Tab-separated table of C-alpha atoms in Angstrom:
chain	number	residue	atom	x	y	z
A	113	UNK	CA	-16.585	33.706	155.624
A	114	UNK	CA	-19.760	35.784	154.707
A	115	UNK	CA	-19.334	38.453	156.959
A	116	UNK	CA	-18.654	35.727	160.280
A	117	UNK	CA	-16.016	34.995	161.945
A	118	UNK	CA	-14.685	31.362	162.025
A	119	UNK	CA	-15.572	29.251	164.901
A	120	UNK	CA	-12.034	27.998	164.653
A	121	UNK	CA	-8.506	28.671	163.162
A	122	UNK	CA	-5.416	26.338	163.499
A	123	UNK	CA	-1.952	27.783	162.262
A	124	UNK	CA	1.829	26.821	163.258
A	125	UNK	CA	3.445	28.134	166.607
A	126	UNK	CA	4.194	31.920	166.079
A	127	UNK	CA	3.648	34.174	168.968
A	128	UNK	CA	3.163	37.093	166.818
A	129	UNK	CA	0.349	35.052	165.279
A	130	UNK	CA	-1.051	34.724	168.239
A	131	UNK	CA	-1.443	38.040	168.881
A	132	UNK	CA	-2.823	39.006	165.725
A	133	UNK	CA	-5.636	35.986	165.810
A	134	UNK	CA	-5.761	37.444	169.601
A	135	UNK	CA	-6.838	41.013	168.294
A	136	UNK	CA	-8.610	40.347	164.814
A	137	UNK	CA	-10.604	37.238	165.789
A	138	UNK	CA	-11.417	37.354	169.210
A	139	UNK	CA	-14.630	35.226	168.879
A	140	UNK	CA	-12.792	31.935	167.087
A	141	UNK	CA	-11.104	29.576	169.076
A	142	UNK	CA	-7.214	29.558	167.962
A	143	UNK	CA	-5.751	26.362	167.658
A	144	UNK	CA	-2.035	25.936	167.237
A	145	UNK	CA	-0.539	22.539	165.492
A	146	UNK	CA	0.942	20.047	167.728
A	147	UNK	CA	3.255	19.200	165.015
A	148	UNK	CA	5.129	22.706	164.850
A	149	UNK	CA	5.037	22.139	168.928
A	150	UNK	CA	7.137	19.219	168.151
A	151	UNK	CA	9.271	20.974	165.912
A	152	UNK	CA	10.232	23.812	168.562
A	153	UNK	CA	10.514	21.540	171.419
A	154	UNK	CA	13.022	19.571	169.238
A	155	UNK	CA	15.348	22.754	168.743
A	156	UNK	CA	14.963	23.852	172.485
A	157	UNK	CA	15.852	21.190	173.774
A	158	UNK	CA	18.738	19.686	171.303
A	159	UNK	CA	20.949	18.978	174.544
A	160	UNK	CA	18.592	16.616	175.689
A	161	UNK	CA	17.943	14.328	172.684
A	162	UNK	CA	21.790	12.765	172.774
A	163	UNK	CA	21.042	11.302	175.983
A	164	UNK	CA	17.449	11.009	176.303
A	165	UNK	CA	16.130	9.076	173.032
A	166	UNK	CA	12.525	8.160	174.533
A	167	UNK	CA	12.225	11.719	175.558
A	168	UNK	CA	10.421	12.389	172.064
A	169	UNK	CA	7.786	9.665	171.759
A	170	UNK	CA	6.821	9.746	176.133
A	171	UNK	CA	6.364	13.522	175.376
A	172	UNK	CA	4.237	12.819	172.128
A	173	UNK	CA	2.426	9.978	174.018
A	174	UNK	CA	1.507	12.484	176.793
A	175	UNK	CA	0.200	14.448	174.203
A	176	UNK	CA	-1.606	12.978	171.988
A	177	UNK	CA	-2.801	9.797	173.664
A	178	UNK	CA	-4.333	11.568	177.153
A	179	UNK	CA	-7.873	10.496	177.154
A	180	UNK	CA	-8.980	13.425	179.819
A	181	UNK	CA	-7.620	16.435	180.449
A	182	UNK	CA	-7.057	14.484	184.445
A	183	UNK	CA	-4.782	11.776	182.616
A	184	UNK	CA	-2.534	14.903	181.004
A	185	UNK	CA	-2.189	17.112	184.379
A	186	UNK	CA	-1.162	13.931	185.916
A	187	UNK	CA	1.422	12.595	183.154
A	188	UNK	CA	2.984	16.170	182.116
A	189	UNK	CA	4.643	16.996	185.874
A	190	UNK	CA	5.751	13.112	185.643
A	191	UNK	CA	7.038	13.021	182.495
A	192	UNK	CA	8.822	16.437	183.349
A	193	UNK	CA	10.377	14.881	186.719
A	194	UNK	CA	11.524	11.382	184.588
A	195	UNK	CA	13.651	13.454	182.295
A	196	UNK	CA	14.859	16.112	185.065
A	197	UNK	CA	13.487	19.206	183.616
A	198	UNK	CA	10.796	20.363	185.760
A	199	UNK	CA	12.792	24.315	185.605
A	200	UNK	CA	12.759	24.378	181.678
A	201	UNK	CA	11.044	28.069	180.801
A	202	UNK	CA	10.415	26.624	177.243
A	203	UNK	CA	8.468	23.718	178.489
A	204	UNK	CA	6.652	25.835	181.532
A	205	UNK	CA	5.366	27.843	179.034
A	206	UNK	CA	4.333	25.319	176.570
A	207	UNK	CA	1.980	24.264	179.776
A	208	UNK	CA	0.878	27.952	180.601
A	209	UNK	CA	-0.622	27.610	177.197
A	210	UNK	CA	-2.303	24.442	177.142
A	211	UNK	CA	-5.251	25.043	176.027
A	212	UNK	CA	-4.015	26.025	172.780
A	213	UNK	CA	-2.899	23.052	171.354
A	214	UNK	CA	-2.867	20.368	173.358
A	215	UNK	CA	-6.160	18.064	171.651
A	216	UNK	CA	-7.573	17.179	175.138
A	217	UNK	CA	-8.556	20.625	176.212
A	218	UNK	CA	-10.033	21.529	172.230
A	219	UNK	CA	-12.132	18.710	171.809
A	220	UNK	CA	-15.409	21.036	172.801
A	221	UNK	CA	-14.334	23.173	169.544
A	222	UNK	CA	-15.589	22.797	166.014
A	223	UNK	CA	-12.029	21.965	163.661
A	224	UNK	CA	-13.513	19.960	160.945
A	225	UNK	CA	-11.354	17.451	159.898
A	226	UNK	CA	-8.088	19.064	159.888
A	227	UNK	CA	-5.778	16.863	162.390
A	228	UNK	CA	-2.575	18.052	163.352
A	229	UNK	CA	-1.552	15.058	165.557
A	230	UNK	CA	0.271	13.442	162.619
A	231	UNK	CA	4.097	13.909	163.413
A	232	UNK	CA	4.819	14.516	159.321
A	233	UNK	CA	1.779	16.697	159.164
A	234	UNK	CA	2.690	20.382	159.058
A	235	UNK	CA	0.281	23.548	157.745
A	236	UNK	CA	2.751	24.705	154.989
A	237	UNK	CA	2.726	21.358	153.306
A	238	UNK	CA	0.216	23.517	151.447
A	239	UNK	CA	3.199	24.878	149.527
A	240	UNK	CA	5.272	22.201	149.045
A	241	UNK	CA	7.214	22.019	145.945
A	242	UNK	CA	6.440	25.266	145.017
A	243	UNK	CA	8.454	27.217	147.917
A	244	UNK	CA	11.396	27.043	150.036
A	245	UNK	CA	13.447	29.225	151.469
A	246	UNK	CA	15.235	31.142	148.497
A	247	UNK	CA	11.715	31.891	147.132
A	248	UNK	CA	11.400	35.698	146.436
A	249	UNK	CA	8.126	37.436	147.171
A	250	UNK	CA	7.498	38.235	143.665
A	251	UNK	CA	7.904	34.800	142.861
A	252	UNK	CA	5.794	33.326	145.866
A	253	UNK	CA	2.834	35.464	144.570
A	254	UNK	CA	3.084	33.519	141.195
A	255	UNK	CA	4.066	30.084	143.324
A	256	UNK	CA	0.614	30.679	144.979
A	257	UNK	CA	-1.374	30.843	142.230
A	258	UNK	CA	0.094	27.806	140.920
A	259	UNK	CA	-0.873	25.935	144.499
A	260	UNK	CA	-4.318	27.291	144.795
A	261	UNK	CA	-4.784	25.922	141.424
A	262	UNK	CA	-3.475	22.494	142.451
A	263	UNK	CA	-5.400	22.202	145.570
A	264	UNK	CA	-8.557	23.145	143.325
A	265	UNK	CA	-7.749	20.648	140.337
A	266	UNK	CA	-7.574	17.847	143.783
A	267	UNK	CA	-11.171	18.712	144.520
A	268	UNK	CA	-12.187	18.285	141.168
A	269	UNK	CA	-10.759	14.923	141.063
A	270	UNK	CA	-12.128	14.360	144.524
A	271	UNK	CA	-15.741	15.204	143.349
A	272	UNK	CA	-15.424	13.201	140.168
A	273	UNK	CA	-14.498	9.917	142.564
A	274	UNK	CA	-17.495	10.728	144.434
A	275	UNK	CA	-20.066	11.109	141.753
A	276	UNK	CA	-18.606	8.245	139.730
A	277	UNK	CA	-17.740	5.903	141.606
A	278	UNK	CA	-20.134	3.506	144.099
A	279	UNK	CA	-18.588	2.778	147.813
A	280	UNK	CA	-18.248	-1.137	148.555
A	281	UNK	CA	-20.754	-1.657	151.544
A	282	UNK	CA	-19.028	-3.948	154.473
A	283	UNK	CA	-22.448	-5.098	155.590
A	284	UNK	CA	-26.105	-5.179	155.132
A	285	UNK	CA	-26.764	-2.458	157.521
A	286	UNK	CA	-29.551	0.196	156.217
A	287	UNK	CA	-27.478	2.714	158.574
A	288	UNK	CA	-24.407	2.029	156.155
A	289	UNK	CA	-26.066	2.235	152.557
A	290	UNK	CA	-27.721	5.319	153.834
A	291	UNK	CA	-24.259	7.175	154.720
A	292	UNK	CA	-22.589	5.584	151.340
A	293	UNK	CA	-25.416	8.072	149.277
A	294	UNK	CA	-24.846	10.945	151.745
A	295	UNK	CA	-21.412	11.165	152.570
A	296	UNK	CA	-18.898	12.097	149.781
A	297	UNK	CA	-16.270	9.598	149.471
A	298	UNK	CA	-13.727	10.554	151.514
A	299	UNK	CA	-15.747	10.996	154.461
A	300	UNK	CA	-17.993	7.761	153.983
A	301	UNK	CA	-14.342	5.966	154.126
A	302	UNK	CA	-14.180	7.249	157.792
A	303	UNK	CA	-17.142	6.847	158.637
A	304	UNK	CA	-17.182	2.980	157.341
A	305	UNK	CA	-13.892	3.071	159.800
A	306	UNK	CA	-15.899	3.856	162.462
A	307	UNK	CA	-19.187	1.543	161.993
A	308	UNK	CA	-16.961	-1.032	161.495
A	309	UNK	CA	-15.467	-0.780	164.783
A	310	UNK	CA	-18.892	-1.070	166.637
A	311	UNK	CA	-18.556	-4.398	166.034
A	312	UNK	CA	-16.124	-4.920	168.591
A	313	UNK	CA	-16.907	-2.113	170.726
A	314	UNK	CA	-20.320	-3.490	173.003
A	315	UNK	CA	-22.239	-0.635	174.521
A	316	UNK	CA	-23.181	-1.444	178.072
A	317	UNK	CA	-25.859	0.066	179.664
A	318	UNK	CA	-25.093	1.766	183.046
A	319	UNK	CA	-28.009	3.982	184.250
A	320	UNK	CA	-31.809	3.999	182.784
A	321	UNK	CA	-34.000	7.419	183.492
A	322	UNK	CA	-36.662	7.449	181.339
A	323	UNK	CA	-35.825	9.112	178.196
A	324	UNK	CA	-32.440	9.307	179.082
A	325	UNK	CA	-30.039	6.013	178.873
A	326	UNK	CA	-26.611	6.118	179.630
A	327	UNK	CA	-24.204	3.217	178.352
A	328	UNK	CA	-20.341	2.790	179.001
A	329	UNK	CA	-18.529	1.651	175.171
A	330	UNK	CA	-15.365	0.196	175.305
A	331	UNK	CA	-13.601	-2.090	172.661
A	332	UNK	CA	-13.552	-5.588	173.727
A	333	UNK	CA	-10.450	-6.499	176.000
A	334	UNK	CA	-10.005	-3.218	176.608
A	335	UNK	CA	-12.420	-1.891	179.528
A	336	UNK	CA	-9.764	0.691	181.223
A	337	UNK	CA	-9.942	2.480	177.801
A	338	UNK	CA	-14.040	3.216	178.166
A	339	UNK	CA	-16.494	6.238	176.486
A	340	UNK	CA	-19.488	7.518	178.412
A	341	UNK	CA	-22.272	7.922	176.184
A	342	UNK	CA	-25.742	9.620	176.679
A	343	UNK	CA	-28.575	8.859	174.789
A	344	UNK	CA	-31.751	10.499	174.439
A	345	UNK	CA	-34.629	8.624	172.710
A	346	UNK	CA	-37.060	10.947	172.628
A	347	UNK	CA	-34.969	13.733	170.840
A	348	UNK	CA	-32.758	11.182	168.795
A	349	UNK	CA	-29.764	12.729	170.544
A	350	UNK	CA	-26.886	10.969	171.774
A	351	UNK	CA	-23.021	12.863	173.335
A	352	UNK	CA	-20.512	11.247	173.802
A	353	UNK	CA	-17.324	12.034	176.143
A	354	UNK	CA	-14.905	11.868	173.051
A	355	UNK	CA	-16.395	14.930	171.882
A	356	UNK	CA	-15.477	13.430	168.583
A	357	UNK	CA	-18.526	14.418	166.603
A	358	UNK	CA	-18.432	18.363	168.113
A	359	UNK	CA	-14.562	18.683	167.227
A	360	UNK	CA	-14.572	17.093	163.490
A	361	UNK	CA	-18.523	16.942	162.550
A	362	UNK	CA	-18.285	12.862	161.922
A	363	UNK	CA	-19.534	10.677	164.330
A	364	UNK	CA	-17.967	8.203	166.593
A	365	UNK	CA	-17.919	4.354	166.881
A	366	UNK	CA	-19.495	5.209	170.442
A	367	UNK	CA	-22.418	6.645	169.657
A	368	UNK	CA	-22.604	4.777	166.945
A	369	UNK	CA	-22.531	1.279	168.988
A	370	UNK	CA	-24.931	2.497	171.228
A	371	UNK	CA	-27.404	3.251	167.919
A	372	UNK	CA	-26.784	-0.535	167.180
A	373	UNK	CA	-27.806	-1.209	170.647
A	374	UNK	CA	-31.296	0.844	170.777
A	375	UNK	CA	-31.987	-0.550	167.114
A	376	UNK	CA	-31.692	2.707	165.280
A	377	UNK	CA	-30.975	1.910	162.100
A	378	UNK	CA	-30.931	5.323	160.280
A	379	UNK	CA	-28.620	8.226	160.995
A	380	UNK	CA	-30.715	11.640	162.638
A	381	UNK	CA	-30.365	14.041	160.316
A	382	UNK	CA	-28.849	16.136	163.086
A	383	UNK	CA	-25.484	14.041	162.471
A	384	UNK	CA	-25.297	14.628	159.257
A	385	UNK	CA	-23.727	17.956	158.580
A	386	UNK	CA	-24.003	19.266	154.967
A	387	UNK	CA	-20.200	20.013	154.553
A	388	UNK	CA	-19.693	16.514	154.413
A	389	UNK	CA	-22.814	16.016	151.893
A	390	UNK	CA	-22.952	15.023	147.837
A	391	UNK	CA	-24.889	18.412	147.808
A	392	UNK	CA	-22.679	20.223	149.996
A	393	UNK	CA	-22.090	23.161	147.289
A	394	UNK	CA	-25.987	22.703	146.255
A	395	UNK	CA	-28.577	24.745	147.667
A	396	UNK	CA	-30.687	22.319	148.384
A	397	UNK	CA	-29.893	19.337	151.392
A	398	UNK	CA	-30.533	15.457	151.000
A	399	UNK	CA	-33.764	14.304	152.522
A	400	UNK	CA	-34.989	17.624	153.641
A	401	UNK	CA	-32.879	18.067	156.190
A	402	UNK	CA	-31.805	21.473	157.138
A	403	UNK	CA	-28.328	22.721	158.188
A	404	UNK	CA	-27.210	26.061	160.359
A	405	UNK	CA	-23.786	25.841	158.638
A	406	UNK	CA	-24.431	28.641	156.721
A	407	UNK	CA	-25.754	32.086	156.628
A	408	UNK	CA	-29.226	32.814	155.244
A	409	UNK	CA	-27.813	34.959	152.714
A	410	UNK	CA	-25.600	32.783	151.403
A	411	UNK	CA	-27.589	32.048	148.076
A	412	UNK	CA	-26.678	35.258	147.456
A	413	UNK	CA	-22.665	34.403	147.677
A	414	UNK	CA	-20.814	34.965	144.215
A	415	UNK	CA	-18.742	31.773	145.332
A	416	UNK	CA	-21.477	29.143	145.872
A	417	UNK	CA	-23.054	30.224	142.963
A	418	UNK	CA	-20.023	29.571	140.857
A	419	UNK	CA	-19.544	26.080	143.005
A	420	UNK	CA	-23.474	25.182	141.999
A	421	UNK	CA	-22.680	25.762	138.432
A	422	UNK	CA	-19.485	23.852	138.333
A	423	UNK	CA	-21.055	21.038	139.822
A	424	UNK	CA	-23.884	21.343	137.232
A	425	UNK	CA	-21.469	21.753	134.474
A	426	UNK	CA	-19.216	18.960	135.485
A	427	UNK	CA	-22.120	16.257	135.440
A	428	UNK	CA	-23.362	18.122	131.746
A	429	UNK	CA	-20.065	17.035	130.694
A	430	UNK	CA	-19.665	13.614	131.888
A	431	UNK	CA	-22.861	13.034	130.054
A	432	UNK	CA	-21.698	14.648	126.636
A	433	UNK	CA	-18.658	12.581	126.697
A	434	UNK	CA	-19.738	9.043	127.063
A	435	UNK	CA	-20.242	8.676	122.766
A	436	UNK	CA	-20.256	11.467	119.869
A	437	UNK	CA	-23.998	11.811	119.553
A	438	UNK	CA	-24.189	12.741	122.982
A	439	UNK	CA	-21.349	15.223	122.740
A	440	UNK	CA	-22.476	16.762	119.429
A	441	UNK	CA	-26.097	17.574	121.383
A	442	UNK	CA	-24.156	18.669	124.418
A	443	UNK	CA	-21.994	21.434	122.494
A	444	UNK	CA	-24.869	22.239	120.211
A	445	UNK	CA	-26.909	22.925	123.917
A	446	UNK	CA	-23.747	24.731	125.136
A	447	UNK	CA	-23.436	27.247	122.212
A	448	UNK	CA	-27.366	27.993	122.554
A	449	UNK	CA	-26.578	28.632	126.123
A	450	UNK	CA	-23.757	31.024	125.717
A	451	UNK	CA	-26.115	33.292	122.941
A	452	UNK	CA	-28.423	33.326	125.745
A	453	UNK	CA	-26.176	34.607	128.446
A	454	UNK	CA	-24.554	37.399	126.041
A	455	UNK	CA	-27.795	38.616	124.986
A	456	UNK	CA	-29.217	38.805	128.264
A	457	UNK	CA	-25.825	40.695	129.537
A	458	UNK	CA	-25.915	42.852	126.315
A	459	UNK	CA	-29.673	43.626	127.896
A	460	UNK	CA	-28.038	44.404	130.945
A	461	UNK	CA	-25.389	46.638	130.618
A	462	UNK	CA	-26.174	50.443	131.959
A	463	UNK	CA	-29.008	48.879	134.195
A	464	UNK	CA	-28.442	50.516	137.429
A	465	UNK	CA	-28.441	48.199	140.571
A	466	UNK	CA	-32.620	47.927	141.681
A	467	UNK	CA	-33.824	49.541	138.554
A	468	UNK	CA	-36.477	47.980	136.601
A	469	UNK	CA	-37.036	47.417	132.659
A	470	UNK	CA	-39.270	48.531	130.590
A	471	UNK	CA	-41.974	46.295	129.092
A	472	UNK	CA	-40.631	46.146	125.893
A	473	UNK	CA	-37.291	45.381	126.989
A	474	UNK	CA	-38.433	42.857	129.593
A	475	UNK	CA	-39.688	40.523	126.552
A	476	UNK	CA	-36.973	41.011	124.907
A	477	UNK	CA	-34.924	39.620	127.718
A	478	UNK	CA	-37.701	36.733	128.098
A	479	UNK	CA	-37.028	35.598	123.922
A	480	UNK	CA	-33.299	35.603	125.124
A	481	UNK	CA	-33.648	33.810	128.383
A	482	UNK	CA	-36.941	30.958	128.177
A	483	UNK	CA	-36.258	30.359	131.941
A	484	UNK	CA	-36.723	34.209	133.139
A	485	UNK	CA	-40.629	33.810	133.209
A	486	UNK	CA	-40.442	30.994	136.515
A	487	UNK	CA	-39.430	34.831	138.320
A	488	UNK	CA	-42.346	36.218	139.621
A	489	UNK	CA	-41.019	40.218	139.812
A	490	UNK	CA	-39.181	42.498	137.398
A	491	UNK	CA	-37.075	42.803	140.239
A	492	UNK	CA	-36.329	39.317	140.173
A	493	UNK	CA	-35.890	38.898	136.717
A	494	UNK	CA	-32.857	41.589	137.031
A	495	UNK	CA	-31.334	40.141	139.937
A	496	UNK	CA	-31.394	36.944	137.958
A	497	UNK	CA	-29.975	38.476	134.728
A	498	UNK	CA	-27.251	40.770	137.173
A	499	UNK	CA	-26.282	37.181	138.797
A	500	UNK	CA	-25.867	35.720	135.288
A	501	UNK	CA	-23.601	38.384	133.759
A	502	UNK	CA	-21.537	37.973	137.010
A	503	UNK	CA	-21.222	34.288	137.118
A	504	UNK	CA	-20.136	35.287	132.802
A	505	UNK	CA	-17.397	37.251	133.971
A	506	UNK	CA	-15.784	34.901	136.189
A	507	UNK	CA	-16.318	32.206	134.419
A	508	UNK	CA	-14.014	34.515	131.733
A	509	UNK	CA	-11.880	35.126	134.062
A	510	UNK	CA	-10.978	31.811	135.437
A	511	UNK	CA	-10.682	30.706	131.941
A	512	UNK	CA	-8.103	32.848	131.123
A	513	UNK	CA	-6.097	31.515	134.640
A	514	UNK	CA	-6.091	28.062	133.156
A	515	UNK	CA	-5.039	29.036	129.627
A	516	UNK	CA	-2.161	30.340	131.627
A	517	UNK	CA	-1.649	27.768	133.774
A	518	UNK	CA	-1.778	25.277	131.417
A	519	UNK	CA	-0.054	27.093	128.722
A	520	UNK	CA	3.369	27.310	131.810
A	521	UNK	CA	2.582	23.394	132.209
A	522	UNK	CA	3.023	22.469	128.336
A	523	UNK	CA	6.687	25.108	128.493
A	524	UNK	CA	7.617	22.674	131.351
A	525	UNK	CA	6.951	19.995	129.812
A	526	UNK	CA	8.981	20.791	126.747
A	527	UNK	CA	11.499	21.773	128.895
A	528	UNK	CA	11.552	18.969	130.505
A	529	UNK	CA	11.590	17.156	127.062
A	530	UNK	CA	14.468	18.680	125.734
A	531	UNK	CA	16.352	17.781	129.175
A	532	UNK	CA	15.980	14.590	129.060
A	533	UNK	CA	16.749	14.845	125.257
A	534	UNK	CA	20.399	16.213	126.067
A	535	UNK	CA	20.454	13.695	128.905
A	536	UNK	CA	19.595	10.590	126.693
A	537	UNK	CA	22.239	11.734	123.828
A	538	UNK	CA	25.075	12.545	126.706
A	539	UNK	CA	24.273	9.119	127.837
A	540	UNK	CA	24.885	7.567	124.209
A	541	UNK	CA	28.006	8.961	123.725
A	542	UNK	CA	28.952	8.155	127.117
A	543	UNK	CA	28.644	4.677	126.286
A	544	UNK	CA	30.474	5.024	123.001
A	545	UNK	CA	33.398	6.129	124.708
């Protein structure tokens, strides 16, 4: 996290967890997941399932589908009397702590887009199929490896939709095309979702000060279900009561309907927040615009500079692929590059961190490296040449993960080859029998 501590942190109910998120992150807001809420309630009170089958889905509704923190303190002491277990300790203390997971009272919080309202959702599906509950700990650390390298194979194939492929627009709206070049694909798909719905969802204005406009949005049909928004047309600044923008960082049909209304037509750049970018790994932002996500120093992170170059790299070879000539340029390119890197980290080795080179060294390094000269310090051309030997070495080093990993996929395969082999033949005979 750069030094920071996260504005937010969800994990599973565990009261030593708690405590420890309690005394080593006091400044983030600790969320826990509704669905492991469901999952204890469901063991504490086993007695009461037998007899009581809408038990489950009234307490999930009370939940989940409170629109204000008034609608839950009203439902929760009903729902408790219904079911005659106003005395449970389990559930009293479930209430006591509220605030913790119950989405009406954490809407004000930054989560991103993590939702844990999804009764199949759980935080450890992040394991799945690679642990359960035999797993040693020796094994798990191996298990772990082989899941982080999942999850990071996913986003590769996640960015490679997103730069290759071209979202279907729903309508003519400039609002729409602009969010389709913006948005990587996932999140343009819910954000579509949400224009969409502005369609049916009127914005009705309520109160008019000045700069300030205030509209009630409902769907049509379906008034007793109603947003406040406020809109401010000097600033470009609208908030609405969902809180749905503050909690996941994409914005809601709401304020989006009452856009449509006022005849903006382009998003503020102040809704569109570079995590959910093209660019978001880039150092630059789309348009100009400029984001507080991250820390000023973060250019100098080792890990967005090895998510700029992958990004780079991944486009250089989607290019050098599409027909031979290409590719034959491409590796010819590549294998220039590489003599460049090692002889500007054969240049580098025994420099001491903030030292300078001399003048005959420093063209040296400039006839190994043509792009040094844009650097305007010797101090700068070091830094550059330090940062290049770094991003060599991990690059090295996460090559020789994926030999591995893919080396243990091709064994598993042939495992699984022979298997079936012995399967196949057992069948045969089976049937000669």
């Amino acid at each position: 996290m750069s030094g920071h501590h996260p504005v937010s942190i969800t994990t599973d109910f565990d009261p030593f967890i708690q405590v420890a998120v309690a005394q080593v992150l006091p400044p983030s807001r600790h969320r826990v997941s509704t669905g492991s809420i469901f999952r204890e309630t469901r063991e504490r009170l086993a007695h009461l399932w037998p007899s009581n089958p809408d038990f489950e889905s009234d307490f999930r509704k009370c939940v989940n589908e409170s629109e204000t923190i008034d609608d839950f303190e009203s439902y929760w002491p009903s729902l408790l009397e219904r079911y005659c277990i106003i005395d449970n300790e389990w559930l009293q203390s479930m209430y006591n702590a509220r605030q913790h997971w119950v989405p009406v009272y954490l809407r004000d919080t930054f989560f991103g887009e993590i939702s844990v309202m999804d009764k199949n959702e759980c935080l450890n599906s992040f394991f799945d199929g690679y642990v359960n509950a035999s797993t040693t700990i020796q094994l798990l650390v191996r298990q772990y490896e082989k899941a982080v390298q999942t999850w990071h194979e996913r986003e590769l194939k996640a960015e490679y939709d997103t730069i290759n492929s071209t979202p279907l627009l729903k309508t003519p709206s400039p609002m729409e095309k602009q969010a389709a070049s913006l948005y990587t694909r996932k999140i343009f798909l819910k954000f579509q979702d949400e224009f969409i719905e502005t369609m049916a969802t009127p914005a009705t204005r309520i109160e008019d000060s000045g700069t300030i406009t205030t509209y009630r949005v409902a769907k049509f049909g379906e008034k007793t279900k109603s947003q406040i928004v406020t809109f401010n047309s000097f600033e470009m600044k609208a908030s609405c009561s969902c809180l749905m923008f503050e909690s996941s960082g994409t914005i809601c049909r709401h304020i989006l309907s009452v856009f449509r209304a006022k005849n903006v037509l382009k998003l503020p750049s102040q809704y569109v927040l570079k995590r959910w970018t093209r660019n978001a790994k880039a150092g630059g932002f789309p348009d100009g615009h400029a984001s507080s996500e991250f820390p000023s120093s973060s250019g100098d992170n080792v890990t967005l500079r090895y998510n700029n170059l992958r990004q780079e790299a991944i486009r250089y070879v989607e290019e050098g692929a599409k027909s031979i000539q290409i590719y034959h340029v491409a590796m010819k390119a590549l294998n220039e590059a590489a003599k460049k890197v090692s002889a500007v980290k054969s240049r580098s080795i025994g420099t001491a961190e903030g030292d300078t080179v001399s003048n005959g060294e420093r063209d040296e390094l400039l006839t190994a490296d043509e792009d040094v000269h844009s650097y305007q310090s010797a101090e700068e051309k070091q830094k550059k040449i330090r940062e290049l030997t770094a991003e060599l070495e991990t690059t090295n080093q996460r090559c020789e993960v994926y030999r591995a990993n893919l080396l243990a996929v091709l064994r598993d395969m042939e495992e699984q080859k022979t298997n079936l082999s012995v399967k196949v033949e057992n069948a045969r005979l089976s049937l000669k029998e």
